[in-house]
Amino acid sequence: MRRSPSAADFAAQRADMVEWQLRRRGIRDQSVLNAMAAVPRELFVPERYRKRAYADSALPIGHGQTISQPWIVAAICEALALEGSERVLEVGTGSGYSAAVLAMLAAEVITIERIEELAIAARQLLAELGITNVEVVVADGSAGFPDRAPYEAIAVHATAPSPPRTLIRQLAPGGRLVIPIASDGADMLTVFRRLEGKLDPMTGEGLQRTVIGPCRFVPLVGSEGYPE
Ligand code: SAH
């Protein structure tokens, strides 16, 4: 029987992942590369997929959900343009992996998951790793989390039919929302930046929109997403 990979094997795979999947594919933000080189992705993957933790793909995490491909996590984090002082809202905790990466890039992360079992497992793992600046909330995140708004950055890890207006309203002036938006056939990873001054989420006034590229995500299920 082949032995299971050791922590050192995983560390080597992680370094290769950062080099081949991220840096050589255009991720430039050094703080994002450092964070992805530090977070042990293998711990966020179910036991039976652990050997594939650093594969260039999404992997199942149960409940019909997935942990995103490493490149996608990096692309989202880079698009958020974090400097370290921000309060970040994340929608779609899933395994907690991207929350652990964001925790290294921002001051405070509030992450929302609608499936309670996933949220509980993520909360426990983040605590075991000594990550103290992430709060895991069980709720419908399609309408954001107004209690702690505004946010300098919002990351959504599930595809919305259109940009959720409530989320846009929770952006601080200058804040960035990164979200996959459904557009005939493909999901388009999109950045909405709130400009200083007047904001009208209905017309898009006061918002700057930049498309990063096609991607594939699970649907955002909720009041400003898709029905159950
Ligand atoms: N970022 C995760 C991957 C998340 S997959 C990781 O690193 O593992 C997307 C997650 O979004 C799923 O767990 C799904 O349950 C969750 N989700 C979908 N709609 C949601 C909503 N309205 N509010 C909160 N979570 C939602």
Coordinates of C-alpha atoms in Angstrom, one line a residue, residues 41-228:
R41 CA -5.4 23.4 1.7
E42 CA -5.2 19.6 2.4
L43 CA -6.9 20.2 5.7
F44 CA -9.9 21.8 4.0
V45 CA -10.5 18.8 1.7
P46 CA -12.3 15.7 2.7
E47 CA -10.0 12.8 3.7
R48 CA -10.8 10.8 0.5
Y49 CA -9.7 13.7 -1.8
R50 CA -6.7 14.7 0.3
K51 CA -4.1 13.4 -2.1
R52 CA -5.6 15.7 -4.8
A53 CA -5.7 18.7 -2.5
Y54 CA -3.3 20.7 -4.8
A55 CA -4.8 19.5 -8.1
D56 CA -5.7 22.3 -10.5
S57 CA -9.4 21.8 -9.9
A58 CA -12.4 22.2 -7.6
L59 CA -13.1 19.2 -5.3
P60 CA -16.3 18.0 -3.6
I61 CA -16.8 18.9 0.0
G62 CA -20.2 17.3 0.5
H63 CA -23.8 18.7 0.4
G64 CA -23.4 19.1 -3.3
Q65 CA -20.8 21.9 -2.8
T66 CA -17.1 22.3 -3.8
I67 CA -13.9 23.9 -2.6
S68 CA -12.9 26.2 -5.5
Q69 CA -9.9 25.6 -7.8
P70 CA -6.8 27.3 -6.3
W71 CA -6.5 29.8 -9.2
I72 CA -10.0 31.0 -8.7
V73 CA -9.4 31.7 -5.0
A74 CA -6.3 33.6 -5.9
A75 CA -8.0 35.6 -8.7
I76 CA -10.8 36.6 -6.4
C77 CA -8.4 37.7 -3.6
E78 CA -6.2 39.6 -6.1
A79 CA -9.3 41.4 -7.5
L80 CA -10.3 42.5 -4.0
A81 CA -7.0 44.5 -3.9
L82 CA -6.5 44.1 -0.1
E83 CA -3.9 46.0 1.8
G84 CA -4.4 44.4 5.2
S85 CA -6.6 46.9 7.1
E86 CA -10.0 46.0 5.5
R87 CA -13.1 44.4 6.9
V88 CA -14.2 41.8 4.3
L89 CA -17.5 40.1 3.8
E90 CA -17.3 36.6 2.2
V91 CA -20.5 34.8 0.9
G92 CA -20.1 31.0 0.6
T93 CA -17.7 29.8 3.3
G94 CA -17.9 26.2 2.0
S95 CA -14.8 24.4 3.5
G96 CA -13.4 27.7 5.0
Y97 CA -10.4 27.6 2.8
S98 CA -10.9 30.9 1.1
A99 CA -11.8 32.5 4.4
A100 CA -8.4 31.3 5.8
V101 CA -6.6 32.9 2.8
L102 CA -8.6 36.1 3.2
A103 CA -7.8 36.1 7.0
M104 CA -4.1 36.6 6.0
L105 CA -4.9 39.5 3.6
A106 CA -7.3 41.6 5.7
A107 CA -7.9 42.7 9.2
E108 CA -11.3 41.1 9.7
V109 CA -13.4 38.6 7.7
I110 CA -17.1 37.9 8.1
T111 CA -18.0 34.8 6.2
I112 CA -21.5 33.5 5.6
E113 CA -22.6 30.0 4.7
R114 CA -26.2 28.8 4.3
I115 CA -25.5 25.1 5.0
E116 CA -25.1 24.8 8.7
E117 CA -23.0 21.6 8.7
L118 CA -20.4 23.2 6.4
A119 CA -20.3 26.4 8.5
I120 CA -19.8 24.4 11.8
A121 CA -17.0 22.3 10.2
A122 CA -15.3 25.5 8.8
R123 CA -15.6 27.3 12.1
Q124 CA -14.0 24.4 14.0
L125 CA -11.1 24.0 11.5
L126 CA -10.3 27.8 11.4
A127 CA -10.2 27.7 15.3
E128 CA -7.9 24.7 15.2
L129 CA -5.6 26.6 12.9
G130 CA -5.5 29.5 15.4
I131 CA -7.2 31.9 13.0
T132 CA -9.0 34.4 15.2
N133 CA -10.0 37.2 12.7
V134 CA -12.7 35.2 10.9
E135 CA -16.4 35.1 12.1
V136 CA -18.5 32.3 10.5
V137 CA -22.2 33.1 10.2
V138 CA -25.0 30.7 9.2
A139 CA -27.4 32.8 7.0
D140 CA -28.5 33.6 3.5
G141 CA -25.5 35.8 2.3
S142 CA -27.1 36.9 -0.9
A143 CA -28.5 39.8 1.0
G144 CA -25.1 40.4 2.7
F145 CA -24.7 41.0 6.4
P146 CA -26.0 44.5 7.2
D147 CA -25.0 44.3 10.9
R148 CA -21.3 44.9 10.1
A149 CA -21.6 46.9 6.9
P150 CA -20.0 48.8 5.2
Y151 CA -17.2 46.6 3.9
E152 CA -14.1 47.6 1.9
A153 CA -14.3 44.3 0.1
I154 CA -17.0 41.6 -0.6
A155 CA -16.2 38.2 -2.2
V156 CA -19.0 36.0 -3.4
H157 CA -18.2 32.3 -4.2
A158 CA -21.4 31.4 -6.0
T159 CA -23.0 32.6 -9.2
A160 CA -25.8 35.2 -9.0
P161 CA -28.3 35.8 -11.8
S162 CA -27.6 39.6 -11.5
P163 CA -25.5 41.8 -9.2
P164 CA -27.3 41.6 -5.8
R165 CA -28.3 45.2 -5.0
T166 CA -28.3 44.7 -1.2
L167 CA -24.6 43.6 -1.4
I168 CA -23.7 46.7 -3.5
R169 CA -25.3 48.9 -0.9
Q170 CA -23.1 47.4 1.8
L171 CA -19.9 48.4 0.0
A172 CA -17.9 51.3 1.5
P173 CA -17.0 54.1 -0.9
G174 CA -14.1 52.8 -3.0
G175 CA -15.0 49.2 -2.0
R176 CA -14.9 46.2 -4.3
L177 CA -17.4 43.4 -4.8
V178 CA -16.1 40.4 -6.7
I179 CA -18.9 38.0 -7.8
P180 CA -19.6 35.5 -10.6
I181 CA -22.6 36.7 -12.7
A182 CA -24.5 34.4 -15.0
S183 CA -24.4 35.5 -18.6
D184 CA -25.6 33.2 -21.4
G185 CA -23.9 29.9 -20.9
A186 CA -20.9 31.0 -18.8
D187 CA -20.5 32.6 -15.4
M188 CA -18.4 35.8 -15.7
L189 CA -16.2 36.7 -12.7
T190 CA -16.9 40.4 -12.3
V191 CA -15.6 43.2 -10.1
F192 CA -17.9 46.1 -9.1
R193 CA -16.1 49.0 -7.6
R194 CA -18.1 51.6 -5.7
L195 CA -16.9 55.1 -6.7
E196 CA -16.8 58.0 -4.3
G197 CA -20.1 59.9 -4.4
K198 CA -23.6 59.0 -5.4
L199 CA -24.6 55.4 -5.7
D200 CA -27.7 54.0 -7.4
P201 CA -27.6 50.2 -7.4
M202 CA -30.7 50.1 -9.6
T203 CA -29.1 52.0 -12.6
G204 CA -25.5 51.2 -11.8
E205 CA -24.6 54.9 -11.3
G206 CA -21.5 55.2 -9.1
L207 CA -20.3 51.7 -10.0
Q208 CA -17.4 50.7 -12.2
R209 CA -17.7 47.2 -13.7
T210 CA -14.7 45.1 -14.8
V211 CA -15.0 41.5 -16.1
I212 CA -12.1 39.2 -15.1
G213 CA -13.2 36.3 -17.2
P214 CA -15.3 33.1 -17.5
C215 CA -15.5 30.8 -14.5
R216 CA -17.7 28.1 -13.1
F217 CA -19.4 28.2 -9.6
V218 CA -22.3 26.7 -7.8
P219 CA -25.5 28.8 -7.8
L220 CA -26.1 31.5 -5.1
V221 CA -29.3 30.3 -3.5
G222 CA -31.2 33.0 -1.6
S223 CA -33.4 36.1 -1.6
E224 CA -31.1 37.9 -4.1
G225 CA -29.9 34.8 -5.8
Y226 CA -31.7 31.7 -7.2
P227 CA -34.7 30.0 -5.6
E228 CA -34.0 26.8 -3.6

